[in-house]
């Protein structure tokens, strides 16, 4: 979603004379769009700011300026801390206020002028409220930077309040964009040549957008079916979803809609019911298996991806073994796994029984070994098979093209003619842990 948001910031600033550049050292403005999900993500922001400080000073020594802005969820959660630790930052803004960037930049410029003329302390611009007006009503319609595949935010925020997670606090309450607005944005993309759209939301299948002409609220399944009507749109994906919000309509959509890709990111976080309860995930391991089974029945070629947290407070060996067992049963095509990282202000951070770092490291290694084995086995299961690939970019080698399979694997082929933007059948000849090689049928 930060990729989508960064593009929207660029779109918002384009009419004000800003253009993207390749390197920060001689930029008029640097915006760091940040993530607060885990501790190391937030710490990266302070490291990066340390790198930009001398660049800003060098520009100032030449009589120029570099406006330094911190956007995104670290800005939202740690605005005052950023100004304290990095006083050279000019603007801090949260993820819901970036439509106001042009105005914030003007205010930052005025503050700088005032300081130069009158001395004293420079005012910093900090905008981290959740405005009543939606930013989506203010930002320009997106332009696709990549011609083939695009992200489209349909939902933001979250009301689930998993006890480890900062998202409900940084992104705010759950909000769904109306169906007509989503369809219009998708249509614009398709008119520009986009063939694959990934619908985004922190909790994307909680989608409940207002339907057209008073048709009530629509769920994600209905929205996918509607988008599938767009000629020229070949693939639809969505992420990230919550097991609790997988409903029958969405499962049916996976069965009925060819364009909906058979690859689902459905985080489970843990396989232990007691940890799931402590996490406030609102589902059991059993319920997760049922959902997986129902989806496999609807779409037998579907593959799954998940997120896992190891070392959640109170997690014992038995709990961890339940996670390993769940992984063995589901058999994932891909996964993301993390050590639990306490996020300030979240309920789990206050639990006393924190798991020692060494245990977290050990569990993460065991889990990742298993998940990697499954990923390699999944990739290898495609060798000798033919699979459709949507080609998106040129590879590093001569005549090499890179595309994505239905399962988000990168697929490399060699071809003498330009196949960017083509959806072609590829016979897979080799599989590595992260990518496939093949030849065009
Ligand atoms: N510690 C570790 N991992 C976390 N995630 C979210 N919050 C935390 C945390 N405090 C992980 C979850 C989520 C993914 C985006 O990040 O697995 O699904
Ligand atoms: Fe965070 Fe996802 Fe839980 Fe919402 S559902 S609180 S975004 S982990």
PDB file of C-alpha atoms and ligand atoms in Angstrom, residues 158-162 164-168 202-203 242 269 281, ligand 2:
ATOM      1  CA  UNK A 158      -8.872  -1.836  10.305  1.00  0.00           C
ATOM      2  CA  UNK A 159     -11.331  -2.447  13.125  1.00  0.00           C
ATOM      3  CA  UNK A 160     -10.002  -5.884  14.067  1.00  0.00           C
ATOM      4  CA  UNK A 161      -7.534  -4.767  16.733  1.00  0.00           C
ATOM      5  CA  UNK A 162      -5.293  -7.814  16.748  1.00  0.00           C
ATOM      6  CA  UNK A 164       0.053  -7.175  18.324  1.00  0.00           C
ATOM      7  CA  UNK A 165      -0.810  -4.761  15.533  1.00  0.00           C
ATOM      8  CA  UNK A 166      -0.374  -1.005  15.171  1.00  0.00           C
ATOM      9  CA  UNK A 167      -2.503  -0.669  12.023  1.00  0.00           C
ATOM     10  CA  UNK A 168      -5.840   0.261  13.666  1.00  0.00           C
ATOM     11  CA  UNK A 202      -5.106  -3.562   5.220  1.00  0.00           C
ATOM     12  CA  UNK A 203      -8.030  -5.897   5.613  1.00  0.00           C
ATOM     13  CA  UNK A 242      -8.421 -11.875   7.083  1.00  0.00           C
ATOM     14  CA  UNK A 269      -0.274 -15.761  12.278  1.00  0.00           C
ATOM     15  CA  UNK A 281      -7.679 -13.034  15.797  1.00  0.00           C
TER      16      UNK A 281
HETATM   17 FE1  LIG B   2      -3.501  -5.589  12.006  1.00  0.00          FE
HETATM   18 FE2  LIG B   2      -4.465  -7.217  10.063  1.00  0.00          FE
HETATM   19 FE3  LIG B   2      -5.167  -7.598  12.652  1.00  0.00          FE
HETATM   20 FE4  LIG B   2      -6.088  -5.455  11.314  1.00  0.00          FE
HETATM   21  S1  LIG B   2      -6.532  -7.649  10.865  1.00  0.00           S
HETATM   22  S2  LIG B   2      -5.299  -5.457  13.393  1.00  0.00           S
HETATM   23  S3  LIG B   2      -4.334  -4.955  10.000  1.00  0.00           S
HETATM   24  S4  LIG B   2      -3.096  -7.827  11.721  1.00  0.00           S
END
